[in-house]
Structures are given as structure tokens and as C-alpha cells.
Amino acid sequence: MAPNPVPDHVPPEMVRDFSLFTSPGMLPTPNGDPHAAVACVHEGPPIFYSPYNTRDGQGTWVITRAKDQRRVLQDAETFSSHRSIFASALGENWPMIPLELDPPAHGVFRSLLSPLLSPKRVLVLEPAVRERAIALIQRIVASGTSCDVMKDFAVPFTVSIFLSFLGLPDHRLDTFVAWGKDLLHGDDEKRQVAARTIVAFIDELAAVRRKEPADDFMTFVVQAKVEGRPLTHEQVRGVGVLLFVAGADTVAAALGFDLAYLARNLKEQEWLRTEPDRIAPAAEELLRAYPTVQIIRVAKKDIDFEGAPIRKGDYVSCATMIANRDPTEFERPNTIDLARQENRHAAFGYGPHRCLGSHLARREIVIGLEEWLSRIPAFRIKESTAPIAHGGHLFGIENLILDWS
């Protein structure tokens, strides 16, 4: 897709040939490192304009400094999160809730949903999460001394947790994985078909739970009230779709990047295996080094931001993988230090929209690493194979074949 013309209000000297989709290192590349590739932006200005920096070819302002990203993400009065990312694939305009709501509605819905993903609630879920990780790893160990870690572990592990959250059985897992892959990484036609399928599924599940309540997330949503009123059909859909999108790929990708790093760094792998209490802080450093999400806001009014003439309607990119390599924020940002202290990374965003599921995501990653390291001996990337990493709206890795023979 050709990029859109650069708007007239953007000074030519502020335009830079950079894209999270097409710049060197962003396209699917064997043994690629898209996170290291984006670090090059820190050699340039703190803010610039990219003519092509979204899936649909839109240009965005790119904020490179972590402190400036925090300023944007904290300022919901100026920068809106309502983009209808999912609904736009259907030619529609409704928000994923609460992600794409602005205050004050955002706070109301976030308060409603926060208890479902609070640290206390995640503690209750943790035994089931660990049980799922153990079962998958035991199956892998029983079948040999190598595996495709994304297909055999990371994706089924994280998606099965999402399914149990919805109260659905694991036999639907492959179907959900296929929908998520088409939605997030397919071409426009696949994305549209997947979006329609997911909406129909969420609508059907909501209808079932209204008639047959259960102890699950969707029953909570259809029975919930906001300001004394039940959620509308569209609001239920917006919440359900967000849960699907959030649970489909992000944590699995993070686990994949983590295991790829450890497969290439055997001393650190063994250090974590022999000192498992180090895994939680190490996971924070790996979240800093390998975040997966580009956050985009839309300017609600004209503003001069650090010398950039941002105009109403402009897209503003706060890419987590750029903030996390900011040399003014992190000492030696391109060095992965699993013992790094005071790790103020941006993997889960910042401000009122900071990831609602961050507590669960953290525990999934830590538990996944704990159980993998305790059950799988020293592992490497299998000879004559190469993992394929890519950039884009959501960074990812595939074809990660690990071997411990």
C-alpha cells in the first residue's frame, strides 16, 4: 500500500524515511532483530513525521523519547485513544472497551473491569495458569528433544488461558489461534473475514450467557451495570472483542522473544535455571528489551509539541519498542542486562490506558519461563533453522525451533 501524502502543515525537514512496517529489519527476516533495528531512531530528533507508519498506510508523528511518550499518553484531553482499530476493518465505528474510550467514560468502564484482572484475582488464577504450562511442557518433553516453541507452547499456553477466562473449552483453541493470526497478521481480506467471525462469535457467546449464566468473564459483562444501566449490545461487543485481541498474540510473542534470547545466551539461561528467584526481574528486562506494541493516539486539537506542529486529526505514535531503547531513560539501552535495577519500561504503556491485563500477562510470562527452565535442559536454536522476527503494529516471532538433544 502506498503511503498517504505528507500533510501540508508538516515541515519537510521533520519528515523521515522510517516505518515500523517497512524500514530495514521490520519485514519478516530470518534471525532478524527488529527491536535493535528501531533503536536507530535515537540517533535523530526526538520527534519526526513518518509518512507510512500504520497498517493501512497512514502517516504518524513518531515520539522517540520515553518522557515525551508519557506526556502524550497521560494527556487524554489532547490525545484520543478512539481509533476504532478493529471496527474499521468492518467499515464500522465503535470502540473496543475500555481501550478506545476517552475520559470520563473510560474511567467508568475501567473501574468496572479492573477487579477481574487485579493482582488479587490473578493470584487466584495462578494455579490454573501453572497447571496449563506444565501440561504443555510435559507433552513436549514426551514427544522428543525439540519443538516449534510458538506452535507447541507459547501460543497454546496463552490462548488457553484466554479461553478459560471466557469459560470455553480447549478444543476450540486451534480455531481461535487461526482467527487471531488472520486478524493481526493477514492481508486485508483475511483481516475482514476474521473480524466478522470474531464479532459474530462474541455476539453469540453474549447471547448464550444472558440465557445460561456461568462463572466466567462474559457472564460478568452481560450482567454488569454502568451508572445503573446494563451494558448495551455494542458495549458488550466492545469489551469482548478487546479481550480477544489482547489475549490473542501479545503475551505469546513476548514469551517467544524471551526464549529466543535465552536460547542464544546459554550462560544466562543456566543462571536463571539454577537461581529461579531471578526469573521475575529478568522477565522485566526482557519486557523492556522486547516489547511488542505500537500505541497510537489521535490529536483532538492543534498543539505545538516539542517543536512539532501537530494538528487535529494527526496520528501520534508512541511505540513501546522505541521508548524502551531511549538512552536518556536507560543506561546502555541496547544491552540486555537481566539483573537491571529500577526498570521503568513502557511495555504495558503508561497513563490512564496502561494495560489492564498487565498483572496477568506478567504472571503468564514468569510462570511460562519458570516451568520451561525447570523441565527443559539447556536448549539452543536448532541447527539449520532460523527464527523469523518481524516489526509492524505488533512485533512477533515465528519458526522458533528449539533443541535440547
Short mmCIF file of C-alpha atoms in Angstrom, two decimals, residues 133 277 287 387:
data_model
loop_
_atom_site.label_atom_id
_atom_site.label_comp_id
_atom_site.label_asym_id
_atom_site.label_seq_id
_atom_site.Cartn_x
_atom_site.Cartn_y
_atom_site.Cartn_z
CA ALA A 133 2.13 -24.57 31.38
CA ASP A 277 14.11 -16.34 42.00
CA LEU A 287 9.83 -6.93 28.57
CA PRO A 387 13.60 -17.91 13.80
#
